[in-house]
Coordinates of C-alpha atoms in Angstrom, one line a residue:
M1 CA 112.7 136.5 46.8
S2 CA 113.6 138.5 49.7
W3 CA 110.6 139.6 49.7
A4 CA 108.5 136.6 50.8
V5 CA 108.1 136.4 54.8
T6 CA 107.7 132.2 54.9
P7 CA 109.1 129.6 51.2
H8 CA 105.9 128.1 48.9
A9 CA 105.0 124.8 49.6
L10 CA 105.5 124.0 45.7
M11 CA 105.0 119.6 46.6
G12 CA 101.5 118.6 45.7
K13 CA 100.2 121.2 43.7
S14 CA 99.7 121.3 39.9
V15 CA 99.8 125.1 39.4
I16 CA 102.7 126.6 41.4
K17 CA 101.6 130.8 41.4
I18 CA 104.3 133.3 42.5
S19 CA 102.8 136.6 43.3
L20 CA 105.2 140.0 43.7
K21 CA 103.1 140.3 46.8
T22 CA 103.0 144.0 46.2
G23 CA 100.3 146.4 45.2
D24 CA 102.3 149.1 44.1
D25 CA 103.7 149.2 40.6
A26 CA 107.2 150.5 41.3
L27 CA 107.5 148.0 43.3
A28 CA 107.2 144.8 41.1
R29 CA 108.5 146.4 38.7
R30 CA 111.8 146.4 41.0
R31 CA 110.6 142.8 41.6
W32 CA 110.0 141.8 38.3
G33 CA 113.2 142.4 37.5
E34 CA 114.6 141.0 40.5
I35 CA 113.4 136.9 39.9
H36 CA 112.2 137.1 35.7
F37 CA 115.2 136.1 34.5
Q38 CA 114.6 133.3 36.9
I39 CA 111.1 132.1 36.2
E40 CA 112.0 133.0 32.6
A41 CA 114.9 130.0 32.8
L42 CA 112.1 127.7 34.1
I43 CA 110.4 128.2 31.5
E44 CA 111.5 127.8 29.2
E45 CA 114.4 124.9 30.2
T46 CA 110.1 123.1 30.4
V47 CA 109.6 124.2 26.9
C48 CA 113.0 123.0 26.3
A49 CA 112.2 119.5 27.7
V50 CA 108.9 118.9 26.1
K51 CA 110.2 120.3 22.6
K52 CA 113.3 117.1 23.0
T53 CA 110.2 114.4 23.5
V54 CA 107.4 116.0 21.1
A55 CA 107.0 112.1 18.8
P56 CA 108.3 112.3 15.0
A57 CA 106.3 114.5 12.7
G58 CA 103.2 112.8 11.6
P59 CA 99.8 111.6 13.4
P60 CA 100.5 109.7 17.1
P61 CA 100.0 105.7 16.9
S62 CA 97.5 104.4 18.1
S63 CA 98.4 101.8 20.4
L64 CA 101.9 100.4 21.1
S65 CA 103.1 96.7 20.5
S66 CA 104.0 94.9 23.4
P67 CA 107.5 94.6 23.2
D68 CA 107.4 99.3 22.8
R69 CA 105.5 98.8 26.7
A70 CA 107.5 96.2 27.7
A71 CA 110.7 98.8 26.6
I72 CA 109.5 101.0 28.4
A73 CA 108.1 99.1 31.3
A74 CA 112.2 97.7 31.4
Q75 CA 112.9 101.1 31.0
A76 CA 111.3 101.8 34.5
R77 CA 112.5 98.8 36.3
H78 CA 116.0 100.1 35.7
D79 CA 115.7 103.4 36.7
V80 CA 114.5 102.4 40.2
L81 CA 117.7 100.2 40.8
A82 CA 120.1 102.8 38.6
N83 CA 118.8 105.1 41.1
H84 CA 119.3 102.6 43.9
D85 CA 122.8 102.3 43.0
A86 CA 123.5 105.5 42.6
D87 CA 122.8 105.5 46.2
W88 CA 126.6 104.6 46.4
T89 CA 128.4 105.6 43.4
D90 CA 127.1 109.3 44.2
P91 CA 126.2 110.1 47.7
D92 CA 125.0 113.9 46.3
D93 CA 123.1 111.6 44.0
M94 CA 119.3 112.5 45.0
T95 CA 115.5 112.0 42.7
P96 CA 113.1 114.7 42.4
L97 CA 111.4 113.4 45.6
A98 CA 113.6 112.8 46.9
R99 CA 115.3 117.0 47.0
G100 CA 111.5 118.0 47.4
L101 CA 111.9 115.7 50.9
E102 CA 114.4 116.9 52.4
Q103 CA 114.2 120.6 51.1
A104 CA 110.3 120.7 53.1
L105 CA 111.9 118.8 55.9
R106 CA 114.6 121.0 56.0
L107 CA 112.3 124.4 56.1
R108 CA 109.7 122.5 57.8
D109 CA 112.9 121.5 61.0
A110 CA 112.6 125.7 60.5
G111 CA 109.9 126.8 61.5
A112 CA 109.9 128.5 58.3
L113 CA 107.0 125.7 55.8
K114 CA 103.5 126.4 56.4
G115 CA 100.1 125.8 54.8
G116 CA 97.5 128.1 53.5
G117 CA 97.6 129.1 49.8
D118 CA 95.5 127.8 47.9
G119 CA 95.6 123.8 47.6
G120 CA 93.8 123.4 50.2
A121 CA 93.0 119.4 51.5
L122 CA 96.1 118.3 49.8
D123 CA 97.9 121.3 51.4
E124 CA 96.1 119.6 54.8
V125 CA 97.9 116.5 53.4
F126 CA 100.6 116.8 52.6
F127 CA 101.9 118.6 56.2
R128 CA 100.3 115.5 57.6
H129 CA 102.9 113.0 56.1
L130 CA 105.8 115.7 56.7
A131 CA 104.1 115.2 60.4
Q132 CA 105.5 111.5 60.5
F133 CA 109.5 111.8 60.3
P134 CA 111.8 112.5 62.3
A135 CA 113.7 115.8 62.3
G136 CA 117.8 115.9 61.7
M137 CA 117.4 113.1 58.8
T138 CA 120.1 112.6 56.7
R139 CA 120.3 112.4 52.7
G140 CA 120.9 108.6 52.8
Q141 CA 117.5 108.6 55.2
I142 CA 115.8 111.0 53.4
R143 CA 116.7 109.2 50.3
E144 CA 115.7 105.6 51.6
A145 CA 111.3 107.9 52.6
A146 CA 111.3 109.3 49.7
R147 CA 111.9 105.4 47.8
L148 CA 109.7 103.4 50.2
M149 CA 106.5 106.8 49.2
E150 CA 107.3 106.1 45.6
A151 CA 106.9 102.1 46.5
E152 CA 104.2 103.0 48.6
G153 CA 103.0 105.4 45.8
V154 CA 103.1 102.6 43.0
A155 CA 101.3 99.9 45.1
D156 CA 98.9 101.6 45.9
M157 CA 97.8 102.5 41.6
L158 CA 98.2 99.3 41.3
R159 CA 95.6 98.3 44.0
S160 CA 93.5 101.3 43.2
G161 CA 93.5 100.2 39.6
R162 CA 94.6 104.6 38.9
T163 CA 97.2 106.5 37.1
W164 CA 96.8 109.2 39.4
P165 CA 99.9 110.9 40.1
L166 CA 101.7 108.3 36.8
D167 CA 99.3 110.4 34.3
A168 CA 99.1 113.6 36.2
P169 CA 97.6 116.6 34.4
T170 CA 99.4 118.1 32.6
A171 CA 101.8 120.4 35.8
L172 CA 101.4 123.8 34.8
V173 CA 104.3 127.0 35.8
E174 CA 102.3 129.8 36.4
E175 CA 103.9 133.9 36.7
V176 CA 101.4 136.2 38.3
V177 CA 102.0 139.6 38.8
V178 CA 98.8 141.8 41.4
D179 CA 96.5 143.9 39.2
A180 CA 93.6 145.1 40.7
N181 CA 91.3 145.7 36.9
A182 CA 92.2 141.1 37.0
P183 CA 88.6 139.5 38.4
T184 CA 91.2 137.6 41.0
G185 CA 93.6 140.5 41.5
E186 CA 96.3 138.8 39.1
R187 CA 96.9 138.2 36.6
V188 CA 99.2 136.0 34.1
V189 CA 102.5 137.2 32.6
G190 CA 104.5 133.8 31.5
S191 CA 103.4 130.1 32.0
A192 CA 104.7 126.7 30.0
Q193 CA 103.6 123.2 31.0
S194 CA 105.7 119.4 32.1
P195 CA 104.6 116.7 31.0
G196 CA 103.9 113.7 34.3
E197 CA 106.2 110.8 34.1
L198 CA 104.4 108.7 31.9
T199 CA 104.2 111.0 29.2
Q200 CA 107.6 112.6 29.7
R201 CA 108.8 108.6 29.4
L202 CA 106.2 108.1 26.3
A203 CA 107.3 111.1 24.9
E204 CA 111.6 109.6 25.4
N205 CA 110.5 106.7 23.3
G206 CA 108.8 108.5 19.7
F207 CA 105.7 108.3 20.9
A208 CA 102.6 110.5 21.4
L209 CA 99.6 108.5 22.9
E210 CA 96.5 109.4 22.8
D211 CA 94.2 106.7 23.3
E212 CA 93.6 106.7 27.0
L213 CA 93.3 102.7 27.3
E214 CA 95.8 102.6 25.2
R215 CA 98.0 104.7 27.8
R216 CA 96.3 102.8 30.8
K217 CA 98.3 99.9 29.4
V218 CA 101.6 101.4 29.2
A219 CA 100.6 103.0 32.7
H220 CA 100.4 99.1 34.2
A221 CA 103.8 97.9 33.0
V222 CA 105.5 100.5 33.7
L223 CA 103.8 100.2 37.6
M224 CA 104.2 96.5 37.2
A225 CA 108.6 97.5 36.5
K226 CA 108.6 99.7 39.2
A227 CA 106.9 97.4 41.4
A228 CA 109.6 94.9 40.4
G229 CA 112.5 97.2 41.1
F230 CA 111.7 98.4 44.5
Q231 CA 111.4 94.6 45.2
G232 CA 114.8 94.2 43.7
V233 CA 115.7 97.2 45.6
Q234 CA 114.4 95.7 48.8
A235 CA 116.2 92.3 47.9
R236 CA 119.6 93.8 48.0
I237 CA 118.3 95.1 51.3
E238 CA 118.5 91.7 52.4
G239 CA 121.9 90.9 51.6
R240 CA 120.9 89.1 47.7
M241 CA 121.5 90.2 44.9
V242 CA 120.2 91.6 42.1
E243 CA 121.8 93.0 39.4
T244 CA 120.5 96.5 37.9
P245 CA 119.9 95.3 34.0
S246 CA 121.1 97.4 30.6
R247 CA 118.5 100.4 30.6
P248 CA 116.5 99.3 26.7
A249 CA 117.3 101.7 23.7
A250 CA 113.7 103.5 23.3
P251 CA 112.3 102.0 20.6
G252 CA 110.5 103.7 18.4
A253 CA 112.8 106.7 18.6
S254 CA 115.6 105.4 16.1
E255 CA 115.0 105.6 12.5
S256 CA 117.0 102.6 11.6
K257 CA 116.1 99.8 13.2
E258 CA 119.0 96.3 13.6
I259 CA 116.9 93.3 12.1
L260 CA 116.3 90.4 14.0
P261 CA 116.6 87.2 13.0
T262 CA 113.2 85.0 12.8
I263 CA 112.2 82.6 15.0
L264 CA 113.3 79.6 11.9
E265 CA 116.5 81.1 12.4
M266 CA 116.6 81.2 15.8
H267 CA 115.8 77.9 15.9
D268 CA 119.3 77.7 14.0
I269 CA 120.9 79.2 16.2
W270 CA 120.2 77.5 19.8
A271 CA 121.8 74.2 17.6
R272 CA 124.3 75.8 17.3
R273 CA 125.3 78.0 21.1
T274 CA 123.5 74.7 23.0
R275 CA 124.4 71.5 21.1
P276 CA 121.1 69.7 21.6
D277 CA 121.1 65.7 21.1
G278 CA 118.9 65.0 18.1
K279 CA 115.6 64.6 20.2
T280 CA 115.7 67.6 22.0
K281 CA 116.3 69.7 18.0
D282 CA 114.4 67.8 16.6
D283 CA 111.4 68.2 19.0
N284 CA 111.6 71.7 18.7
K285 CA 111.6 72.3 15.9
L286 CA 108.5 69.8 15.4
Y287 CA 106.8 72.6 17.6
V288 CA 108.7 76.0 16.6
E289 CA 107.4 74.9 13.1
R290 CA 103.6 74.3 14.1
F291 CA 103.6 78.2 16.1
V292 CA 105.2 78.9 12.3
S293 CA 102.7 77.7 10.5
M294 CA 99.5 79.0 12.6
H295 CA 101.4 82.9 13.2
G296 CA 104.2 82.6 10.3
D297 CA 107.5 83.3 10.7
L298 CA 108.4 86.2 12.9
R299 CA 111.0 87.8 13.9
V300 CA 112.2 87.2 18.0
N301 CA 111.1 90.9 18.4
I302 CA 107.5 91.2 16.5
I303 CA 106.5 87.6 18.9
E304 CA 104.8 88.3 21.3
R305 CA 102.3 87.7 24.7
K306 CA 99.0 86.7 22.1
H307 CA 101.6 84.5 19.6
I308 CA 102.6 82.8 21.9
R309 CA 99.0 82.7 24.5
E310 CA 97.2 81.8 21.1
F311 CA 99.6 78.9 20.1
R312 CA 99.3 77.5 24.2
D313 CA 95.6 77.9 23.6
E314 CA 95.3 75.7 20.1
L315 CA 98.3 73.2 21.4
E316 CA 95.5 72.3 24.4
K317 CA 93.5 70.9 21.5
F318 CA 96.4 69.5 19.4
P319 CA 96.4 65.6 19.1
S320 CA 98.8 62.9 20.6
A321 CA 98.6 61.0 18.3
M322 CA 97.3 60.6 14.5
P323 CA 97.8 59.5 10.9
A324 CA 100.6 59.9 8.4
H325 CA 98.2 61.8 5.9
I326 CA 96.7 64.5 9.4
A327 CA 100.1 64.7 10.1
R328 CA 101.8 66.8 7.5
K329 CA 98.6 69.0 7.0
P330 CA 98.9 72.5 8.2
F331 CA 98.6 73.4 12.0
R332 CA 94.7 74.6 12.1
E333 CA 93.3 72.1 10.2
I334 CA 95.1 69.2 12.4
V335 CA 93.2 71.1 15.5
A336 CA 90.1 70.8 13.3
W337 CA 90.6 67.2 13.0
A338 CA 91.3 66.5 16.2
E339 CA 88.8 68.7 17.5
K340 CA 85.4 66.4 14.8
T341 CA 86.9 63.0 15.4
N342 CA 87.5 63.2 19.6
A343 CA 91.5 61.9 19.6
P344 CA 93.2 61.9 22.3
R345 CA 95.0 65.7 22.9
L346 CA 98.2 66.6 23.9
S347 CA 98.1 66.5 28.5
R348 CA 99.2 69.6 30.2
V349 CA 102.5 68.9 30.9
T350 CA 103.4 68.4 27.3
V351 CA 102.0 72.4 26.5
N352 CA 104.1 73.6 28.3
A353 CA 107.6 71.6 28.1
K354 CA 108.0 70.9 25.0
G355 CA 104.9 73.7 23.6
L356 CA 105.8 76.2 25.7
G357 CA 109.6 75.6 26.5
S358 CA 111.0 75.0 23.4
L359 CA 110.0 78.6 22.0
S360 CA 111.1 80.0 25.7
A361 CA 114.3 78.2 24.8
L362 CA 115.0 79.8 21.6
M363 CA 113.4 83.6 23.5
S364 CA 115.7 83.3 25.8
I365 CA 118.9 83.1 24.2
A366 CA 117.3 86.8 21.8
V367 CA 116.4 88.3 25.1
T368 CA 120.6 88.0 26.1
E369 CA 121.9 88.5 22.3
Y370 CA 119.4 90.7 20.7
D371 CA 118.4 93.0 24.5
L372 CA 115.0 92.5 23.9
S373 CA 113.0 93.5 27.0
G374 CA 111.9 90.6 28.5
D375 CA 111.3 86.8 27.0
P376 CA 107.2 86.9 25.9
S377 CA 106.3 83.7 26.8
V378 CA 107.2 83.5 30.3
G379 CA 104.2 83.4 33.2
L380 CA 102.1 82.1 30.5
R381 CA 102.3 78.5 31.6
L382 CA 99.3 76.3 32.1
P383 CA 99.2 75.4 34.9
I384 CA 98.9 72.0 35.8
E385 CA 96.6 69.4 38.0
D386 CA 97.1 65.9 40.1
C387 CA 94.5 64.7 36.9
D388 CA 96.9 65.8 34.1
V389 CA 99.7 64.5 35.7
L390 CA 99.7 60.6 36.7
E391 CA 101.7 59.4 39.6
R392 CA 103.9 56.2 38.5
H393 CA 103.5 53.5 41.5
P394 CA 106.2 50.9 42.1
F395 CA 104.7 46.8 40.5
T396 CA 103.0 45.0 42.9
P397 CA 103.2 41.3 44.0
P398 CA 101.2 40.0 41.9
L399 CA 101.8 42.1 38.8
L400 CA 106.0 40.7 39.7
Y401 CA 105.1 37.5 39.3
K402 CA 102.8 38.2 36.2
V403 CA 105.7 39.9 34.9
R404 CA 107.7 36.3 36.2
A405 CA 104.5 34.3 34.0
S406 CA 105.4 36.1 31.3
P407 CA 106.8 35.1 27.2
V408 CA 110.2 36.8 27.9
F409 CA 110.8 34.7 31.2
Q410 CA 109.9 31.6 29.9
N411 CA 112.0 29.2 29.5
P412 CA 111.9 28.7 26.3
P413 CA 111.7 32.3 25.7
K414 CA 109.7 34.1 23.2
V415 CA 111.1 37.6 22.5
S416 CA 109.3 39.9 19.1
K417 CA 112.3 41.5 17.3
G418 CA 111.6 45.2 19.4
G419 CA 113.1 43.4 22.1
C420 CA 115.8 42.6 20.9
G421 CA 117.0 39.0 22.1
A422 CA 118.7 39.6 25.6
A423 CA 117.7 43.1 25.9
A424 CA 114.8 42.1 26.8
F425 CA 115.3 39.5 30.0
W426 CA 118.4 41.6 31.2
M427 CA 116.9 44.9 31.3
P428 CA 114.1 44.6 33.9
L429 CA 115.6 42.1 35.7
I430 CA 118.4 44.9 35.8
S431 CA 116.1 47.8 37.1
L432 CA 114.5 44.8 39.4
Y433 CA 117.9 44.9 41.2
S434 CA 119.8 47.7 40.5
G435 CA 117.5 50.7 40.5
A436 CA 118.5 51.9 37.4
R437 CA 117.0 53.3 35.1
V438 CA 115.8 52.2 31.2
E439 CA 118.5 54.8 29.4
E440 CA 121.6 54.0 32.3
I441 CA 121.2 49.9 31.6
G442 CA 120.8 50.9 27.7
Q443 CA 123.4 52.6 27.3
I444 CA 125.9 50.9 29.3
P445 CA 129.3 50.2 27.7
L446 CA 131.1 46.7 28.8
S447 CA 133.9 49.2 29.8
D448 CA 131.9 50.8 32.4
I449 CA 130.6 47.4 33.9
L450 CA 134.0 46.5 36.4
E451 CA 135.7 45.1 39.6
E452 CA 137.3 45.3 42.2
A453 CA 137.9 43.7 45.2
G454 CA 136.0 40.4 43.6
I455 CA 133.2 43.1 42.4
T456 CA 131.1 42.9 39.9
Y457 CA 129.9 46.3 39.8
F458 CA 127.7 48.7 37.6
W459 CA 129.0 52.8 36.9
F460 CA 126.1 53.6 35.5
R461 CA 126.3 58.0 34.5
E462 CA 123.2 59.3 35.6
D463 CA 120.1 59.9 33.1
E464 CA 117.9 62.3 34.7
D465 CA 115.6 62.9 31.5
D466 CA 115.6 59.2 30.6
D467 CA 112.1 58.5 28.5
A468 CA 111.1 56.1 31.1
D469 CA 110.9 58.2 33.9
Q470 CA 108.0 59.6 32.7
P471 CA 104.6 58.1 32.1
R472 CA 103.8 56.3 28.5
R473 CA 102.0 59.7 26.6
Q474 CA 102.9 62.2 29.0
R475 CA 106.7 62.8 29.0
R476 CA 108.3 66.4 30.2
G477 CA 111.5 68.2 30.2
R478 CA 113.9 68.8 28.1
R479 CA 116.6 66.0 27.6
K480 CA 120.5 66.8 28.2
S481 CA 123.2 66.4 25.2
Q482 CA 125.7 64.4 24.4
E483 CA 128.4 66.9 25.2
E484 CA 126.7 67.7 28.7
K485 CA 126.4 63.7 29.4
S486 CA 130.5 63.2 27.9
I487 CA 131.5 66.4 30.7
K488 CA 129.6 65.2 33.9
S489 CA 131.9 64.7 36.7
K490 CA 132.5 61.5 39.1
A491 CA 128.8 62.7 41.5
G492 CA 126.8 62.6 38.2
R493 CA 127.5 59.0 38.4
R494 CA 127.3 56.4 40.4
R495 CA 128.5 52.1 41.4
V496 CA 126.4 49.7 42.1
P497 CA 126.9 46.3 42.6
V498 CA 125.8 43.5 40.6
H499 CA 122.8 42.0 42.8
P500 CA 122.9 37.8 44.1
A501 CA 120.3 37.3 42.0
L502 CA 121.0 38.6 37.7
I503 CA 124.3 36.9 39.0
E504 CA 122.5 33.7 40.0
L505 CA 121.0 33.7 36.6
G506 CA 123.9 33.8 34.5
F507 CA 124.8 37.7 33.9
L508 CA 129.0 37.0 34.7
E509 CA 128.5 34.2 32.1
Y510 CA 126.4 36.9 29.6
L511 CA 128.7 39.5 30.1
A512 CA 131.5 37.0 29.3
A513 CA 129.9 35.5 26.0
R514 CA 129.6 39.8 25.1
R515 CA 133.3 40.2 25.4
A516 CA 134.5 37.1 24.1
A517 CA 132.2 38.6 21.6
G518 CA 134.3 41.6 21.3
D519 CA 131.3 43.8 21.7
K520 CA 131.2 47.3 22.8
M521 CA 128.0 47.6 24.4
L522 CA 126.3 44.9 26.9
F523 CA 123.4 45.3 24.6
P524 CA 125.0 45.8 20.9
Q525 CA 121.0 45.0 19.3
L526 CA 120.5 48.2 21.2
E527 CA 120.5 51.4 17.4
P528 CA 120.4 54.8 19.3
Y529 CA 118.3 56.5 17.5
R530 CA 118.0 60.6 17.9
G531 CA 120.7 59.6 20.9
R532 CA 118.9 57.4 22.7
Y533 CA 119.0 53.8 22.8
T534 CA 116.6 53.0 24.6
K535 CA 114.0 55.0 22.6
N536 CA 112.4 51.9 20.7
W537 CA 113.1 48.9 23.3
S538 CA 110.7 51.3 25.3
R539 CA 107.9 51.4 22.6
W540 CA 108.6 47.5 22.5
W541 CA 108.7 47.3 26.1
G542 CA 104.9 49.0 26.5
R543 CA 103.4 47.9 24.2
Y544 CA 104.2 44.7 25.6
Q545 CA 103.8 45.6 29.5
D546 CA 100.5 46.6 28.4
R547 CA 99.5 42.8 26.9
H548 CA 101.3 40.8 29.6
I549 CA 101.4 42.1 32.5
T550 CA 99.0 45.8 33.0
D551 CA 97.7 48.6 30.8
D552 CA 97.4 51.2 34.0
E553 CA 99.9 54.1 32.7
A554 CA 100.5 54.7 36.4
F555 CA 102.8 51.8 35.7
V556 CA 105.5 52.7 33.8
F557 CA 109.8 50.3 33.2
H558 CA 109.9 53.6 36.1
S559 CA 108.1 51.3 37.9
F560 CA 110.6 48.4 38.2
R561 CA 113.1 50.9 40.0
H562 CA 110.5 52.7 42.2
S563 CA 109.5 48.6 43.3
F564 CA 113.1 48.7 44.3
I565 CA 114.0 51.8 46.4
G566 CA 110.3 50.4 48.1
R567 CA 113.0 47.4 49.2
M568 CA 114.8 49.3 50.6
R569 CA 113.8 51.3 52.4
A570 CA 112.3 47.3 53.6
A571 CA 115.0 46.6 53.8
E572 CA 115.7 49.8 56.6
I573 CA 119.0 50.9 54.3
P574 CA 120.4 54.1 55.4
L575 CA 119.9 57.0 53.1
E576 CA 122.8 58.3 52.0
Y577 CA 123.1 55.0 51.6
M578 CA 120.6 55.3 48.7
K579 CA 120.7 57.7 47.4
G580 CA 124.0 55.8 46.3
I581 CA 123.3 53.2 45.2
V582 CA 120.4 54.8 42.8
G583 CA 121.3 57.9 42.1
H584 CA 118.6 61.4 42.3
A585 CA 114.9 60.0 42.9
R586 CA 113.0 63.6 43.5
E587 CA 111.3 59.8 46.1
L588 CA 114.1 60.1 48.4
D589 CA 114.2 63.9 49.0
E590 CA 111.7 63.9 51.4
P591 CA 112.7 62.5 54.9
R592 CA 111.0 59.2 55.7
E593 CA 111.3 58.5 59.4
K594 CA 112.5 55.1 58.2
H595 CA 115.2 55.9 57.5
I596 CA 117.8 55.2 59.8
A597 CA 119.9 57.5 60.7
S598 CA 124.1 57.3 59.7
D599 CA 127.1 59.6 60.0
V600 CA 128.4 58.4 57.0
T601 CA 128.7 62.3 54.9
E602 CA 126.3 62.0 51.5
G603 CA 129.1 61.2 49.9
Y604 CA 127.5 59.7 46.6
G605 CA 128.6 57.3 43.3
D606 CA 131.7 56.2 43.9
A607 CA 132.4 57.9 47.3
S608 CA 131.0 54.7 49.3
P609 CA 133.6 51.7 49.8
I610 CA 132.2 48.8 47.4
R611 CA 132.3 46.8 49.6
I612 CA 129.9 48.4 52.0
L613 CA 127.0 49.4 48.8
N614 CA 127.9 45.6 48.3
I615 CA 126.5 44.5 51.1
L616 CA 123.8 46.4 51.8
I617 CA 122.7 45.8 47.6
Q618 CA 122.2 42.0 48.9
K619 CA 119.7 42.6 51.5
V620 CA 117.5 43.8 49.5
D621 CA 115.1 41.1 47.9
Y622 CA 111.6 40.0 46.6
P623 CA 110.4 37.8 48.8
G624 CA 108.8 34.7 46.7
L625 CA 109.9 35.6 44.0
K626 CA 112.3 34.0 41.7
F627 CA 113.3 34.5 38.6
E628 CA 114.3 30.4 35.9
R629 CA 118.2 31.0 34.4
I630 CA 117.3 30.6 30.6
E631 CA 120.2 29.7 28.8
A632 CA 119.8 31.4 25.4
F633 CA 119.7 34.1 27.4
L634 CA 123.7 33.3 28.9
K635 CA 125.5 33.8 24.5

C-alpha cells in the first residue's frame, strides 16, 4: 500500500481492518482501485477454503466416534512431524506461524513495526513477545522458534484446560473505507470468515461439529497428538529415530469405506500371521470370544476404548475357576455367578496379560494392515501392586528335607499316574542340580544329552516362558510359538554338565536304559498338550507339593531353580558362568557384591568350556541333604 506510513501488525487479531487513510472521496476511489483486487482475492480464497471443507449435506453429527477423533488427532501428529521433515527437504517451506514471525521480525528490525491500532492488550503482548528474539535470525532459527512457540502454546492449553486459540472464534477479514456518515467513521465494504484450526480440521474430515463438549473432546485429542508430535521432534533433535507416520485418510470424507475384519476374523488373521503354539492360540481365542460375548463381534475399526475398558473391568470380576456347567454360560452370567458365590477372581496380572494382551495382539496387526489410527487397548492395563504378584522363593532347607521325605523319593516309591513314572523322581532332582526350568527338562530329547571330554551334559533349549516360572493360578506372559523355539540360535541354548549327585543316584544308567529302549525323549511318558510337554505334569506336581511339601503359593516347581541359583551364589561362582549355566534369570540381572569379578567375557550357553562348567557345578551342594538311589527309576 503506497500510502501506508507503517505496515500493519496483523498477528493476534481476529478482525483485520485495512483503512484507505483518507477522507477525500477521489483519493479514496484511486486507493480503492489499487487494492480492491487484492482484497477480493483474499476474500475469495478464504471463502473457497471454507466451502471446500463444508461437511456433507445433512444434519451435523452431535458427536464423533472414538476412531474418528483418533484419526483427526493422528493427522495433527503427522502434520507436526511432516513440518519438521520439510525443514530438510524444502528449506523455503515455513508454517504460517513461522512466516508471520519472519515478517514481523523483519519489520521490527527495520524499525517499521509499531503498536497502536485497536489490538489493545494483545498488541502489547505481541510486541513484548517479539522482544525476546535477537536480530538477524536465520530462516532455520525462525522455524525452530515458531515450533517452540507452538509447542509451548499446546502445553499451556493442556495445562490450563482451555481450547483457545486452537478452537478460537472464526477470524474475520474486513475491507473498510472512510465514511464520515458512519457512526464509527468507517464503512465495511467486504468481509470473509476464516475458520480456526479445530474447525478446519473437522471440516477437512467432513464434520461440522457444533456441540461444545464434543468439540472439547476433539480439541483435547488434537492437543495430545500435537504434543506427542513435538516430543517426537525433540527426540529427533536429540539423535533418536522417530519416523513420520502416514497421514490417516479423512474418516468422514469418503462415502465408501473398506469393510474391515471383525475381531473374531482378526483372530484367524493373527493366527496365520504369527503361527502361535496351540496353547497360545486357544488362550487368545478364549478371551476374544469372551469379549464377543460381551460386546458382539465388532469390526476392528468400530472397537473403541470404552469397549475394551468395560471388558477389562468385567474381567476383574471373572472367576479364576468354575464348574463346567457354569463355564458354558454367557460371559455376563458367569460374572454374576462369581459375584453371587464370591468365587476367586482372575488376578490383575492375568487380566492384563491374557485379557488385554489377547485383544492388543490382534489390534496391533489391524493397525499395521488396515491403517487404523491406533490400538484402543494401549494404556488400559491395570496397575500391578505387590499384592497382585506372588514372588517365588527358593525351597528352604526344611522344605527340601520334606521333598526328600515325600512318597516319590522313598524306597519303594509311590507315584500316581499323573507323575509319569520316572519323571516324578528325576525332574525335581535335575532342576535342583542344574537350575533348569520344568519345560526345559520335560521337552529335552535324548539327542540333546551329549558327552564331551568324558563329561555328560544337558544341551538345554532356553524356555523363558515356562509355565512353572509363575506362581500357581497366576500365570502370565506370552508363550513362544513352536516356530520361535525351533529357530533359536546357539546363544539361546546352554550346556549344563550333569551334576555328580545325579550320577551317584543313577541318572546315567536311566539314560542308557532309555536309549536301549529306542526312546527319543528323556521322559517318554510325558505327552505334549497344546505344544507343552509339562502342562499336565505341572498340575500333578502342584497337587503333590500341596499335599506333601507346602501349600504356600510362594513355592512352586520353579523354586528348585531358585534354590540352585542361591547355592551357586553361596559357592561364589562368577556371574558370567552363573548366567552360562542357568541362562536368563531376573535374579542375575542386578549386580550383587557376592559375585566375584571375572575376566571371562559374557559368553553364554556353549561359549564356556565344558570342563570349566563341570568344575564349577561340582561346587554346588546342599549340606545335610542326601537323596536315595531308587532302582525303580533306573529302568
